[in-house]
Short mmCIF file of C-alpha atoms in Angstrom, two decimals:
data_model
loop_
_atom_site.label_atom_id
_atom_site.label_comp_id
_atom_site.label_asym_id
_atom_site.label_seq_id
_atom_site.Cartn_x
_atom_site.Cartn_y
_atom_site.Cartn_z
CA MET A 1 -4.32 71.26 -83.14
CA PRO A 2 -7.17 70.10 -80.86
CA PHE A 3 -6.69 69.10 -77.27
CA GLU A 4 -5.84 65.38 -77.18
CA LEU A 5 -7.22 64.01 -73.91
CA THR A 6 -6.18 60.53 -72.80
CA PRO A 7 -8.07 58.76 -69.99
CA SER A 8 -6.20 58.58 -66.67
CA GLU A 9 -3.36 60.81 -67.84
CA SER A 10 -1.24 62.70 -65.35
CA GLU A 11 -1.78 66.36 -64.53
CA ALA A 12 1.64 67.20 -66.01
CA VAL A 13 0.76 65.59 -69.37
CA THR A 14 -2.62 67.35 -69.42
CA LYS A 15 -0.87 70.68 -68.84
CA MET A 16 1.55 69.97 -71.69
CA LYS A 17 -1.27 69.03 -74.06
CA THR A 18 -3.18 72.18 -73.15
CA ARG A 19 -0.18 74.25 -74.17
CA LEU A 20 0.29 72.22 -77.35
CA SER A 21 -3.35 72.75 -78.36
CA GLY A 22 -2.52 76.39 -79.12
CA PHE A 23 0.36 75.56 -81.43
CA GLU A 24 -1.66 75.58 -84.67
CA THR A 25 -4.89 77.33 -85.59
CA GLU A 26 -7.57 75.38 -87.41
CA GLU A 27 -7.50 77.90 -90.25
CA GLY A 28 -3.74 77.63 -90.59
CA ARG A 29 -3.43 73.85 -90.43
CA LEU A 30 -6.25 73.23 -92.88
CA ALA A 31 -4.87 75.85 -95.25
CA GLY A 32 -1.55 74.01 -95.31
CA LEU A 33 -3.10 70.60 -95.86
CA SER A 34 -5.30 72.03 -98.63
CA TYR A 35 -2.30 73.29 -100.64
CA VAL A 36 -2.33 72.00 -104.23
CA PRO A 37 1.22 70.99 -105.23
CA ASN A 38 2.61 70.49 -108.70
CA ALA A 39 4.23 67.30 -109.95
CA GLN A 40 7.80 68.54 -109.29
CA ASP A 41 7.17 69.65 -105.71
CA ILE A 42 9.03 67.66 -103.07
CA ILE A 43 7.11 66.98 -99.86
CA ILE A 44 9.16 65.58 -96.98
CA THR A 45 6.84 63.64 -94.71
CA THR A 46 7.83 62.08 -91.41
CA SER A 47 6.46 61.36 -88.00
CA PRO A 48 7.90 64.02 -85.67
CA LYS A 49 11.56 63.49 -84.73
CA ALA A 50 12.33 60.98 -87.48
CA GLY A 51 14.69 63.10 -89.57
CA THR A 52 12.56 65.94 -90.97
CA THR A 53 15.06 68.75 -90.43
CA TRP A 54 17.90 66.67 -91.86
CA LEU A 55 15.93 66.05 -95.06
CA GLN A 56 14.96 69.72 -95.32
CA GLN A 57 18.65 70.60 -95.34
CA ILE A 58 19.62 67.85 -97.80
CA CYS A 59 16.89 68.74 -100.30
CA HIS A 60 17.58 72.45 -100.10
CA GLN A 61 21.33 72.00 -100.55
CA LEU A 62 20.82 69.70 -103.53
CA ARG A 63 18.64 72.21 -105.35
CA ALA A 64 21.11 74.99 -104.46
CA GLY A 65 23.86 73.24 -106.45
CA LYS A 66 27.55 72.90 -105.76
CA ASP A 67 27.84 76.26 -103.98
CA GLY A 68 24.91 75.53 -101.66
CA ASP A 69 22.88 78.10 -99.75
CA MET A 70 22.99 79.04 -96.07
CA THR A 71 21.50 82.53 -96.36
CA PHE A 72 18.32 81.53 -94.50
CA GLU A 73 17.80 82.28 -90.80
CA GLU A 74 15.95 79.02 -90.15
CA ILE A 75 15.50 76.05 -92.48
CA SER A 76 11.69 76.32 -92.55
CA GLU A 77 12.04 79.71 -94.24
CA VAL A 78 13.18 77.91 -97.40
CA VAL A 79 11.47 74.53 -96.88
CA PRO A 80 8.16 75.55 -95.26
CA PHE A 81 6.28 73.50 -92.67
CA MET A 82 2.91 73.06 -94.41
CA GLU A 83 0.69 72.80 -91.32
CA LEU A 84 2.24 75.85 -89.65
CA ALA A 85 3.14 78.15 -92.56
CA PHE A 86 -0.05 80.23 -92.41
CA ASP A 87 0.31 80.81 -88.66
CA GLN A 88 3.92 81.91 -89.23
CA GLY A 89 2.95 84.43 -91.89
CA GLN A 90 4.18 82.31 -94.80
CA ASP A 91 2.35 81.82 -98.09
CA LEU A 92 2.89 78.30 -99.44
CA SER A 93 2.25 79.61 -102.95
CA ALA A 94 4.94 82.28 -102.67
CA LYS A 95 8.16 82.01 -104.66
CA GLN A 96 10.79 79.65 -103.28
CA PHE A 97 14.53 79.39 -103.78
CA GLY A 98 15.27 78.92 -107.47
CA ASP A 99 11.70 79.42 -108.69
CA ALA A 100 12.89 81.55 -111.59
CA ALA A 101 15.09 78.67 -112.75
CA GLY A 102 12.29 76.15 -112.33
CA LEU A 103 13.90 74.34 -109.39
CA PRO A 104 11.61 72.07 -107.37
CA ARG A 105 9.70 73.60 -104.48
CA CYS A 106 10.26 71.79 -101.18
CA PHE A 107 7.98 71.43 -98.15
CA LYS A 108 7.82 69.46 -94.94
CA THR A 109 4.80 67.92 -93.24
CA HIS A 110 3.95 65.45 -90.48
CA ALA A 111 0.76 64.39 -92.27
CA TRP A 112 0.07 60.71 -92.78
CA GLU A 113 -0.70 59.63 -96.34
CA PRO A 114 -4.52 60.12 -96.32
CA HIS A 115 -4.17 63.75 -95.19
CA CYS A 116 -1.13 64.73 -97.25
CA PRO A 117 -1.69 67.02 -100.26
CA LYS A 118 -1.79 64.92 -103.44
CA GLY A 119 0.07 65.34 -106.71
CA ALA A 120 3.68 65.91 -105.56
CA LYS A 121 6.74 63.68 -105.02
CA TYR A 122 7.18 62.39 -101.48
CA ILE A 123 10.28 61.64 -99.44
CA VAL A 124 9.38 59.57 -96.40
CA VAL A 125 11.79 59.01 -93.53
CA VAL A 126 11.23 56.51 -90.74
CA ARG A 127 13.30 55.86 -87.64
CA GLU A 128 13.64 53.28 -84.89
CA PRO A 129 10.64 53.90 -82.57
CA LYS A 130 12.51 53.99 -79.27
CA ASP A 131 14.85 56.64 -80.67
CA VAL A 132 11.86 58.63 -81.93
CA ALA A 133 10.19 58.51 -78.52
CA LEU A 134 13.34 59.70 -76.74
CA SER A 135 14.03 62.45 -79.28
CA PHE A 136 10.45 63.72 -79.10
CA TYR A 137 10.68 63.93 -75.30
CA ARG A 138 13.96 65.84 -75.44
CA PHE A 139 12.55 68.15 -78.12
CA PHE A 140 9.62 69.20 -75.90
CA GLU A 141 11.63 69.37 -72.67
CA GLY A 142 12.73 72.94 -72.16
CA TRP A 143 10.01 74.17 -74.52
CA PHE A 144 6.54 72.83 -73.75
CA PHE A 145 7.57 71.73 -70.26
CA GLY A 146 10.48 72.36 -67.96
CA PRO A 147 13.21 69.83 -67.16
CA GLY A 148 11.70 67.04 -65.07
CA GLU A 149 8.18 68.54 -65.17
CA VAL A 150 6.82 65.64 -67.24
CA PRO A 151 8.26 62.19 -66.48
CA MET A 152 9.52 60.43 -69.59
CA ASP A 153 7.37 57.34 -68.96
CA ALA A 154 4.23 59.49 -68.74
CA PHE A 155 5.15 61.41 -71.89
CA VAL A 156 5.71 58.30 -73.96
CA GLU A 157 2.80 56.25 -72.66
CA GLN A 158 0.17 58.99 -72.31
CA PHE A 159 1.11 61.15 -75.29
CA TRP A 160 3.34 59.51 -77.88
CA LEU A 161 1.92 55.97 -77.71
CA ALA A 162 -1.61 57.28 -77.10
CA ARG A 163 -1.82 58.80 -80.55
CA GLY A 164 -3.40 56.63 -83.22
CA VAL A 165 -5.58 57.10 -86.29
CA PRO A 166 -6.49 60.81 -86.54
CA GLU A 167 -10.14 61.69 -85.97
CA SER A 168 -9.78 64.64 -88.35
CA ARG A 169 -7.20 66.59 -90.34
CA MET A 170 -6.63 68.63 -87.17
CA GLN A 171 -4.76 65.72 -85.57
CA ASN A 172 -1.44 64.07 -86.36
CA ALA A 173 -1.38 60.31 -86.80
CA GLY A 174 0.45 58.20 -84.27
CA PHE A 175 3.97 57.06 -85.14
CA TYR A 176 2.91 53.56 -86.25
CA ASP A 177 -0.11 54.80 -88.22
CA HIS A 178 2.00 57.35 -90.09
CA PHE A 179 4.65 54.69 -90.76
CA LEU A 180 2.18 52.17 -92.17
CA SER A 181 0.31 54.72 -94.28
CA TRP A 182 3.49 55.44 -96.24
CA TYR A 183 5.05 51.96 -96.01
CA ARG A 184 2.22 50.68 -98.18
CA ARG A 185 3.33 53.11 -100.90
CA ARG A 186 7.09 52.57 -100.55
CA GLN A 187 7.47 51.14 -104.07
CA ASP A 188 5.41 53.78 -105.87
CA ARG A 189 7.37 55.88 -108.31
CA ASP A 190 6.42 59.16 -106.61
CA VAL A 191 7.60 57.96 -103.17
CA LEU A 192 11.15 57.62 -101.85
CA PHE A 193 11.12 55.61 -98.60
CA LEU A 194 14.20 56.14 -96.43
CA PHE A 195 15.52 55.04 -93.06
CA PHE A 196 17.16 57.48 -90.64
CA GLU A 197 19.75 54.85 -89.73
CA ASP A 198 20.78 54.45 -93.37
CA LEU A 199 21.45 58.18 -93.52
CA LYS A 200 23.64 57.81 -90.45
CA GLU A 201 25.51 54.83 -91.85
CA ASN A 202 26.16 56.12 -95.37
CA LEU A 203 25.12 59.72 -95.96
CA GLN A 204 26.76 59.84 -99.40
CA ARG A 205 24.75 56.88 -100.69
CA GLU A 206 21.45 58.21 -99.34
CA VAL A 207 22.03 61.73 -100.68
CA GLU A 208 22.68 60.19 -104.09
CA LYS A 209 19.30 58.40 -103.85
CA ILE A 210 17.58 61.65 -102.97
CA ALA A 211 19.35 63.49 -105.80
CA HIS A 212 18.21 60.90 -108.37
CA PHE A 213 14.66 61.04 -107.01
CA MET A 214 14.57 64.84 -107.16
CA SER A 215 15.99 64.79 -110.70
CA ASP A 216 13.51 62.22 -112.03
CA SER A 217 10.89 63.63 -114.42
CA THR A 218 12.38 67.14 -114.26
CA SER A 219 14.64 69.18 -116.52
CA HIS A 220 17.18 69.52 -113.72
CA ASN A 221 19.95 67.12 -112.75
CA PHE A 222 21.12 67.19 -109.14
CA THR A 223 23.35 64.13 -109.44
CA ASP A 224 26.64 65.67 -110.54
CA ALA A 225 29.58 65.00 -108.23
CA ALA A 226 30.04 68.61 -107.11
CA THR A 227 26.39 69.04 -106.13
CA ILE A 228 26.35 65.73 -104.28
CA LYS A 229 29.55 66.57 -102.40
CA GLY A 230 28.26 70.00 -101.42
CA ALA A 231 24.98 68.56 -100.13
CA VAL A 232 26.76 65.79 -98.19
CA ASP A 233 29.20 68.26 -96.63
CA ARG A 234 26.49 70.75 -95.63
CA SER A 235 24.16 68.07 -94.24
CA SER A 236 26.82 66.37 -92.13
CA PHE A 237 26.36 66.33 -88.37
CA ALA A 238 29.51 68.43 -87.95
CA PHE A 239 28.31 71.14 -90.34
CA MET A 240 24.76 71.29 -89.00
CA SER A 241 26.06 71.39 -85.41
CA GLU A 242 28.33 74.30 -86.32
CA HIS A 243 25.31 76.08 -87.81
CA LYS A 244 22.71 74.84 -85.31
CA GLY A 245 21.06 78.25 -85.08
CA HIS A 246 19.68 77.63 -88.57
CA PHE A 247 17.86 74.51 -87.29
CA ASP A 248 16.32 75.62 -83.98
CA GLU A 249 12.60 75.94 -84.84
CA LYS A 250 12.78 79.67 -84.07
CA LEU A 251 10.12 80.53 -86.65
CA SER A 252 7.42 78.52 -84.93
CA LYS A 253 8.59 79.39 -81.42
CA LEU A 254 8.55 83.13 -82.05
CA ALA A 255 5.21 82.92 -83.88
CA ARG A 256 3.33 80.54 -81.60
CA ASN A 257 4.80 80.47 -78.07
CA GLU A 258 2.44 83.09 -76.65
CA ALA A 259 -0.59 81.36 -78.21
CA CYS A 260 0.50 78.23 -76.31
CA GLY A 261 0.69 80.12 -73.02
CA LEU A 262 4.49 79.96 -73.05
CA ALA A 263 7.07 82.66 -72.52
CA PRO A 264 7.93 84.39 -75.82
CA ASP A 265 11.48 83.00 -75.67
CA ALA A 266 10.54 79.48 -74.56
CA GLY A 267 12.74 76.85 -76.20
CA LEU A 268 14.92 79.35 -78.07
CA ALA A 269 18.04 78.17 -76.25
CA PHE A 270 17.70 74.70 -77.79
CA SER A 271 18.49 73.48 -81.32
CA LYS A 272 17.19 70.35 -83.01
CA ILE A 273 20.79 69.26 -83.61
CA ARG A 274 21.65 67.09 -80.62
CA ASP A 275 24.28 64.33 -80.40
CA GLY A 276 23.84 62.78 -83.84
CA LYS A 277 23.57 59.22 -82.50
CA SER A 278 21.27 56.28 -83.12
CA GLY A 279 20.36 53.66 -80.53
CA ASP A 280 20.08 55.95 -77.50
CA GLY A 281 16.42 55.03 -77.01
CA LYS A 282 17.33 51.47 -76.08
CA LYS A 283 19.71 52.84 -73.44
CA ALA A 284 17.69 55.71 -72.00
CA LEU A 285 14.11 54.37 -71.86
CA SER A 286 12.91 52.30 -68.95
CA SER A 287 12.40 48.58 -69.41
CA GLU A 288 8.66 49.16 -69.05
CA LEU A 289 8.62 51.68 -71.88
CA LYS A 290 10.73 49.52 -74.15
CA SER A 291 8.35 46.66 -73.51
CA LEU A 292 5.30 48.81 -74.37
CA ILE A 293 6.93 50.01 -77.60
CA ASP A 294 7.86 46.45 -78.57
CA GLN A 295 4.34 45.27 -77.79
CA ARG A 296 2.85 47.93 -80.05
CA TRP A 297 5.06 46.72 -82.88
CA GLN A 298 3.81 43.17 -82.36
CA THR A 299 0.14 44.15 -82.30
CA GLN A 300 0.13 46.77 -85.05
CA MET A 301 3.18 46.46 -87.27
CA LEU A 302 3.75 42.69 -87.40
CA PRO A 303 0.26 41.86 -88.78
CA ALA A 304 0.50 44.65 -91.37
CA THR A 305 4.09 44.07 -92.55
CA GLY A 306 4.99 40.49 -91.61
CA PHE A 307 8.12 41.66 -89.77
CA ASP A 308 8.51 41.22 -86.03
CA SER A 309 10.88 44.16 -85.50
CA TYR A 310 11.95 47.47 -86.99
CA ASP A 311 15.39 46.06 -87.76
CA ALA A 312 13.90 43.11 -89.66
CA LEU A 313 11.69 45.42 -91.70
CA ARG A 314 14.60 47.72 -92.48
CA ALA A 315 16.76 44.77 -93.64
CA ALA A 316 13.96 43.53 -95.89
CA CYS A 317 13.54 46.97 -97.45
CA ALA A 318 17.26 47.08 -98.15
CA SER A 319 16.95 43.76 -100.00
CA GLU A 320 14.08 45.13 -102.08
CA CYS A 321 16.37 47.88 -103.36
CA MET A 322 19.14 45.53 -104.48
#
């Protein structure tokens, strides 16, 4: 991805962005976003750190049936990351798990709606913005920068909040822009719009929703009790923590660390599976950061949605589904 320079940013943030600019090649990213899916393909699309890995595991376990599948080394082997697949030596057109039986192919992306490959079925996951900001910081710490090298306030204000509408397909949309681009399509038949917090509160119910969505317009039915139970069990926090080595981003780290100017083993000691909690952002972020995040909601999300907070929007969406 290109170097994202923000005026008056700190030297530490500039250094982090310089490293990040080597994470994807232009050829690789554009190849992924140019993939032509079929109507049964499932594309999981989220802003970073909003539940992508969790949905990769849920979708894969549903299509694997009651016995499940944990034979992969890392989840993106079986549910490829579209923007990074080429640079990791993966062919998005290659056979996936269950291809011979006509099972749906599954992918993940961080693309906002205008840049996402068209013609598939889309599972969108959103998450409370303060929790996303905190999780993103923790994800990069120990990988793209050392502990304490980049202050959290600088990371959130000069990197996470600084992102907005992409200037090209080489850039990711900001959190709010990604959110709104898919929120507008939340009631379309080919879109399933989910909330991270709902998955935390009632995993069984949300897995059932995903199973029905994956089964719709296909010859396969993923809604039987045994398949649902297997997927719920294998996507629980306890199970994924026990198998955290399958969810540690090792494919991208091993493939791209040196291109980013990082040590070959940078970040390999850390998994994406952390403490499994919601609400930590409100506790860990400074009052200044929380105020900036709330202000962005008021200036960007309130006019577009009519809701003055994430919680209010989530409650309204729950009412729509009743």
